[in-house]
């Protein structure tokens, strides 16, 4: 009976400690939300066209695959669309389907599966905080809290000036230098709260700090 009571207490405590990971991913429109609902800024009429430069990149990507297998280019072409637009409205997905000559549903399936694709507007800087076990043991909670205090937002939210979006994520593969965060394409590692605060100040000032361990 004592063991049963202890187990119930542990489960209850764990439940209270559940992180914002799944809510965070869902708010970003990645992984957690599979059903599209038209909004004023995300509908089939939302303007999106590849730039001439990116159309050349699309052609180069497609040429990496055997003839008749354009669908294999779905992930890199979606990534290119997201980099151009900042996120993936459904009109961008439809354009990807058009240039790859595949049904739109094949594109939707990919965009809703991978958390790297953001189907809601994002800030200029996407801060992804790893809180998986190695980072957690190295006090990633303090990094998450420092960012929340500095920016006044929680996981899955964007600052009012559209400069930062904060997301809590699973392992980013830099465990040896935990705790770490990914900001856009850059990894910042071996962080202390003061380090991430300085990084955010630099970004606010329009400067991108050198990536890597602090």
mmCIF file of C-alpha atoms in Angstrom:
data_model
loop_
_atom_site.group_PDB
_atom_site.id
_atom_site.type_symbol
_atom_site.label_atom_id
_atom_site.label_comp_id
_atom_site.label_asym_id
_atom_site.label_seq_id
_atom_site.Cartn_x
_atom_site.Cartn_y
_atom_site.Cartn_z
ATOM 1 C CA UNK A 1 0.000 0.000 0.000
ATOM 2 C CA UNK A 2 2.849 2.340 0.822
ATOM 3 C CA UNK A 3 4.429 1.635 -2.587
ATOM 4 C CA UNK A 4 1.124 2.273 -4.331
ATOM 5 C CA UNK A 5 0.694 5.593 -2.522
ATOM 6 C CA UNK A 6 4.254 6.613 -3.362
ATOM 7 C CA UNK A 7 3.705 5.720 -7.011
ATOM 8 C CA UNK A 8 0.503 7.759 -7.174
ATOM 9 C CA UNK A 9 2.284 10.701 -5.586
ATOM 10 C CA UNK A 10 5.145 10.447 -8.082
ATOM 11 C CA UNK A 11 2.768 10.311 -11.042
ATOM 12 C CA UNK A 12 0.832 13.282 -9.693
ATOM 13 C CA UNK A 13 4.038 15.271 -9.249
ATOM 14 C CA UNK A 14 5.197 14.356 -12.761
ATOM 15 C CA UNK A 15 1.865 15.498 -14.149
ATOM 16 C CA UNK A 16 2.319 18.899 -12.547
ATOM 17 C CA UNK A 17 5.794 19.130 -14.036
ATOM 18 C CA UNK A 18 4.717 18.446 -17.629
ATOM 19 C CA UNK A 19 6.457 20.877 -19.901
ATOM 20 C CA UNK A 20 4.981 23.059 -22.607
ATOM 21 C CA UNK A 21 6.557 20.988 -25.382
ATOM 22 C CA UNK A 22 3.412 19.700 -27.084
ATOM 23 C CA UNK A 23 1.542 22.988 -26.679
ATOM 24 C CA UNK A 24 4.622 24.823 -27.930
ATOM 25 C CA UNK A 25 4.874 22.735 -31.085
ATOM 26 C CA UNK A 26 1.157 23.016 -31.689
ATOM 27 C CA UNK A 27 1.152 26.772 -31.357
ATOM 28 C CA UNK A 28 3.894 26.954 -33.957
ATOM 29 C CA UNK A 29 1.707 24.947 -36.303
ATOM 30 C CA UNK A 30 4.253 22.169 -36.370
ATOM 31 C CA UNK A 31 3.537 18.573 -35.548
ATOM 32 C CA UNK A 32 0.576 19.167 -33.279
ATOM 33 C CA UNK A 33 -1.978 20.752 -35.637
ATOM 34 C CA UNK A 34 -3.042 18.682 -38.640
ATOM 35 C CA UNK A 35 -6.297 20.354 -39.720
ATOM 36 C CA UNK A 36 -6.063 23.583 -41.683
ATOM 37 C CA UNK A 37 -8.514 26.400 -41.013
ATOM 38 C CA UNK A 38 -8.523 29.424 -43.311
ATOM 39 C CA UNK A 39 -7.595 32.690 -41.611
ATOM 40 C CA UNK A 40 -7.056 36.209 -42.904
ATOM 41 C CA UNK A 41 -3.319 35.612 -43.333
ATOM 42 C CA UNK A 42 -3.379 31.894 -44.154
ATOM 43 C CA UNK A 43 -5.705 30.835 -46.930
ATOM 44 C CA UNK A 44 -5.402 29.693 -50.559
ATOM 45 C CA UNK A 45 -5.382 33.329 -51.703
ATOM 46 C CA UNK A 46 -2.461 34.363 -49.463
ATOM 47 C CA UNK A 47 0.103 35.771 -51.927
ATOM 48 C CA UNK A 48 3.036 33.474 -52.553
ATOM 49 C CA UNK A 49 5.262 33.054 -55.573
ATOM 50 C CA UNK A 50 8.815 31.800 -55.683
ATOM 51 C CA UNK A 51 11.276 34.539 -56.569
ATOM 52 C CA UNK A 52 13.131 34.075 -59.883
ATOM 53 C CA UNK A 53 16.276 33.202 -57.913
ATOM 54 C CA UNK A 54 14.451 30.583 -55.862
ATOM 55 C CA UNK A 55 12.796 29.110 -58.948
ATOM 56 C CA UNK A 56 16.320 28.409 -60.208
ATOM 57 C CA UNK A 57 17.079 26.782 -56.859
ATOM 58 C CA UNK A 58 13.924 24.676 -57.163
ATOM 59 C CA UNK A 59 15.065 23.474 -60.581
ATOM 60 C CA UNK A 60 18.509 22.623 -59.204
ATOM 61 C CA UNK A 61 16.940 20.686 -56.313
ATOM 62 C CA UNK A 62 14.668 18.714 -58.646
ATOM 63 C CA UNK A 63 17.654 17.839 -60.834
ATOM 64 C CA UNK A 64 19.190 16.009 -57.876
ATOM 65 C CA UNK A 65 16.565 13.274 -58.257
ATOM 66 C CA UNK A 66 15.860 10.761 -61.036
ATOM 67 C CA UNK A 67 13.487 11.796 -63.788
ATOM 68 C CA UNK A 68 9.872 11.158 -62.831
ATOM 69 C CA UNK A 69 10.575 11.438 -59.098
ATOM 70 C CA UNK A 70 9.956 15.110 -58.419
ATOM 71 C CA UNK A 71 8.019 14.222 -55.275
ATOM 72 C CA UNK A 72 11.336 13.284 -53.651
ATOM 73 C CA UNK A 73 12.168 17.000 -53.602
ATOM 74 C CA UNK A 74 9.208 17.872 -51.366
ATOM 75 C CA UNK A 75 11.165 18.499 -48.154
ATOM 76 C CA UNK A 76 13.932 20.719 -49.611
ATOM 77 C CA UNK A 77 11.470 22.703 -51.741
ATOM 78 C CA UNK A 78 9.175 23.225 -48.738
ATOM 79 C CA UNK A 79 12.216 24.383 -46.766
ATOM 80 C CA UNK A 80 13.068 26.845 -49.528
ATOM 81 C CA UNK A 81 9.510 28.194 -49.515
ATOM 82 C CA UNK A 82 9.623 28.624 -45.736
ATOM 83 C CA UNK A 83 12.966 30.416 -45.875
ATOM 84 C CA UNK A 84 11.579 32.810 -48.481
ATOM 85 C CA UNK A 85 8.298 33.548 -46.700
ATOM 86 C CA UNK A 86 9.333 33.038 -43.073
ATOM 87 C CA UNK A 87 6.659 30.343 -42.520
ATOM 88 C CA UNK A 88 4.411 28.097 -44.641
ATOM 89 C CA UNK A 89 0.924 29.353 -45.479
ATOM 90 C CA UNK A 90 -1.240 26.897 -47.358
ATOM 91 C CA UNK A 91 -0.738 28.915 -50.542
ATOM 92 C CA UNK A 92 3.004 28.193 -50.348
ATOM 93 C CA UNK A 93 2.283 24.485 -49.941
ATOM 94 C CA UNK A 94 0.002 24.618 -52.956
ATOM 95 C CA UNK A 95 2.740 26.308 -54.973
ATOM 96 C CA UNK A 96 5.202 23.583 -53.974
ATOM 97 C CA UNK A 97 2.700 20.969 -55.144
ATOM 98 C CA UNK A 98 2.315 22.851 -58.418
ATOM 99 C CA UNK A 99 6.024 23.082 -59.214
ATOM 100 C CA UNK A 100 6.581 19.446 -58.247
ATOM 101 C CA UNK A 101 3.498 18.329 -60.203
ATOM 102 C CA UNK A 102 2.076 16.318 -57.307
ATOM 103 C CA UNK A 103 -1.290 16.418 -55.481
ATOM 104 C CA UNK A 104 -1.392 19.098 -52.733
ATOM 105 C CA UNK A 105 -2.237 16.405 -50.179
ATOM 106 C CA UNK A 106 1.229 14.874 -50.654
ATOM 107 C CA UNK A 107 2.709 18.213 -49.595
ATOM 108 C CA UNK A 108 0.309 18.695 -46.675
ATOM 109 C CA UNK A 109 1.279 15.250 -45.366
ATOM 110 C CA UNK A 110 4.934 16.264 -45.198
ATOM 111 C CA UNK A 111 4.346 19.755 -43.815
ATOM 112 C CA UNK A 112 2.173 18.441 -40.973
ATOM 113 C CA UNK A 113 4.566 15.620 -40.070
ATOM 114 C CA UNK A 114 7.879 17.444 -39.630
ATOM 115 C CA UNK A 115 8.184 20.009 -36.835
ATOM 116 C CA UNK A 116 10.739 21.939 -38.887
ATOM 117 C CA UNK A 117 7.831 23.334 -40.924
ATOM 118 C CA UNK A 118 5.960 26.210 -39.301
ATOM 119 C CA UNK A 119 2.412 26.708 -40.505
ATOM 120 C CA UNK A 120 1.705 29.837 -38.516
ATOM 121 C CA UNK A 121 3.483 33.228 -38.672
ATOM 122 C CA UNK A 122 6.819 33.228 -36.871
ATOM 123 C CA UNK A 123 9.131 35.872 -35.485
ATOM 124 C CA UNK A 124 12.287 36.904 -37.306
ATOM 125 C CA UNK A 125 14.287 34.791 -34.849
ATOM 126 C CA UNK A 126 12.956 31.337 -33.988
ATOM 127 C CA UNK A 127 14.395 30.288 -30.617
ATOM 128 C CA UNK A 128 14.226 26.537 -30.079
ATOM 129 C CA UNK A 129 15.152 25.456 -26.570
ATOM 130 C CA UNK A 130 16.145 21.825 -26.092
ATOM 131 C CA UNK A 131 14.824 20.427 -22.800
ATOM 132 C CA UNK A 132 15.418 16.716 -23.426
ATOM 133 C CA UNK A 133 17.189 14.758 -20.666
ATOM 134 C CA UNK A 134 20.875 15.774 -21.179
ATOM 135 C CA UNK A 135 19.976 19.465 -21.454
ATOM 136 C CA UNK A 136 17.479 19.181 -18.593
ATOM 137 C CA UNK A 137 20.160 17.681 -16.343
ATOM 138 C CA UNK A 138 22.386 20.638 -17.248
ATOM 139 C CA UNK A 139 19.630 23.050 -16.164
ATOM 140 C CA UNK A 140 17.972 23.942 -19.457
ATOM 141 C CA UNK A 141 15.026 25.074 -17.317
ATOM 142 C CA UNK A 142 17.075 28.102 -16.271
ATOM 143 C CA UNK A 143 17.717 28.940 -19.937
ATOM 144 C CA UNK A 144 14.018 28.651 -20.783
ATOM 145 C CA UNK A 145 13.115 30.808 -17.799
ATOM 146 C CA UNK A 146 15.729 33.430 -18.672
ATOM 147 C CA UNK A 147 14.325 33.732 -22.204
ATOM 148 C CA UNK A 148 10.746 33.967 -20.941
ATOM 149 C CA UNK A 149 11.716 36.653 -18.440
ATOM 150 C CA UNK A 150 13.740 38.591 -20.995
ATOM 151 C CA UNK A 151 11.153 38.533 -23.775
ATOM 152 C CA UNK A 152 7.923 38.334 -21.778
ATOM 153 C CA UNK A 153 6.597 35.351 -23.723
ATOM 154 C CA UNK A 154 6.072 31.647 -23.099
ATOM 155 C CA UNK A 155 6.713 28.600 -25.262
ATOM 156 C CA UNK A 156 4.793 28.770 -28.528
ATOM 157 C CA UNK A 157 4.391 32.560 -28.378
ATOM 158 C CA UNK A 158 5.811 35.435 -30.427
ATOM 159 C CA UNK A 159 6.852 38.846 -29.147
ATOM 160 C CA UNK A 160 4.531 41.743 -30.097
ATOM 161 C CA UNK A 161 7.249 43.222 -32.347
ATOM 162 C CA UNK A 162 7.389 39.905 -34.290
ATOM 163 C CA UNK A 163 11.105 39.645 -33.572
ATOM 164 C CA UNK A 164 11.193 36.412 -31.526
ATOM 165 C CA UNK A 165 9.216 33.167 -31.417
ATOM 166 C CA UNK A 166 9.984 30.756 -28.566
ATOM 167 C CA UNK A 167 9.558 26.979 -28.902
ATOM 168 C CA UNK A 168 10.486 24.119 -26.582
ATOM 169 C CA UNK A 169 11.797 21.164 -28.597
ATOM 170 C CA UNK A 170 13.138 17.642 -28.361
ATOM 171 C CA UNK A 171 16.819 16.728 -28.722
ATOM 172 C CA UNK A 172 18.798 18.817 -31.215
ATOM 173 C CA UNK A 173 21.824 16.523 -31.158
ATOM 174 C CA UNK A 174 24.292 18.753 -29.289
ATOM 175 C CA UNK A 175 24.130 16.870 -25.970
ATOM 176 C CA UNK A 176 27.868 17.109 -25.339
ATOM 177 C CA UNK A 177 27.538 20.893 -25.029
ATOM 178 C CA UNK A 178 24.272 21.044 -23.106
ATOM 179 C CA UNK A 179 22.345 23.159 -22.391
ATOM 180 C CA UNK A 180 21.844 24.642 -25.818
ATOM 181 C CA UNK A 181 19.390 26.473 -28.041
ATOM 182 C CA UNK A 182 18.957 26.765 -31.786
ATOM 183 C CA UNK A 183 18.176 30.223 -33.154
ATOM 184 C CA UNK A 184 17.247 30.003 -36.820
ATOM 185 C CA UNK A 185 20.142 27.939 -38.239
ATOM 186 C CA UNK A 186 22.657 28.621 -35.461
ATOM 187 C CA UNK A 187 23.449 26.511 -32.395
ATOM 188 C CA UNK A 188 24.413 28.265 -29.133
ATOM 189 C CA UNK A 189 25.857 25.844 -26.595
ATOM 190 C CA UNK A 190 27.209 25.502 -23.026
ATOM 191 C CA UNK A 191 24.819 28.253 -22.029
ATOM 192 C CA UNK A 192 24.230 30.039 -18.756
ATOM 193 C CA UNK A 193 21.256 32.390 -18.259
ATOM 194 C CA UNK A 194 23.576 35.379 -18.640
ATOM 195 C CA UNK A 195 24.821 33.998 -21.982
ATOM 196 C CA UNK A 196 21.367 33.708 -23.510
ATOM 197 C CA UNK A 197 20.427 37.164 -22.242
ATOM 198 C CA UNK A 198 23.494 38.597 -23.990
ATOM 199 C CA UNK A 199 22.648 36.703 -27.195
ATOM 200 C CA UNK A 200 19.116 38.123 -27.158
ATOM 201 C CA UNK A 201 20.471 41.643 -26.613
ATOM 202 C CA UNK A 202 22.737 41.223 -29.625
ATOM 203 C CA UNK A 203 19.884 40.035 -31.806
ATOM 204 C CA UNK A 204 17.696 42.914 -30.673
ATOM 205 C CA UNK A 205 20.486 45.264 -31.748
ATOM 206 C CA UNK A 206 20.540 43.691 -35.202
ATOM 207 C CA UNK A 207 23.730 41.714 -34.690
ATOM 208 C CA UNK A 208 23.992 37.926 -34.990
ATOM 209 C CA UNK A 209 26.370 36.514 -32.354
ATOM 210 C CA UNK A 210 28.864 33.871 -33.480
ATOM 211 C CA UNK A 211 27.346 30.383 -32.971
ATOM 212 C CA UNK A 212 28.970 27.611 -30.961
ATOM 213 C CA UNK A 213 29.869 27.020 -27.317
ATOM 214 C CA UNK A 214 29.901 30.034 -25.013
#
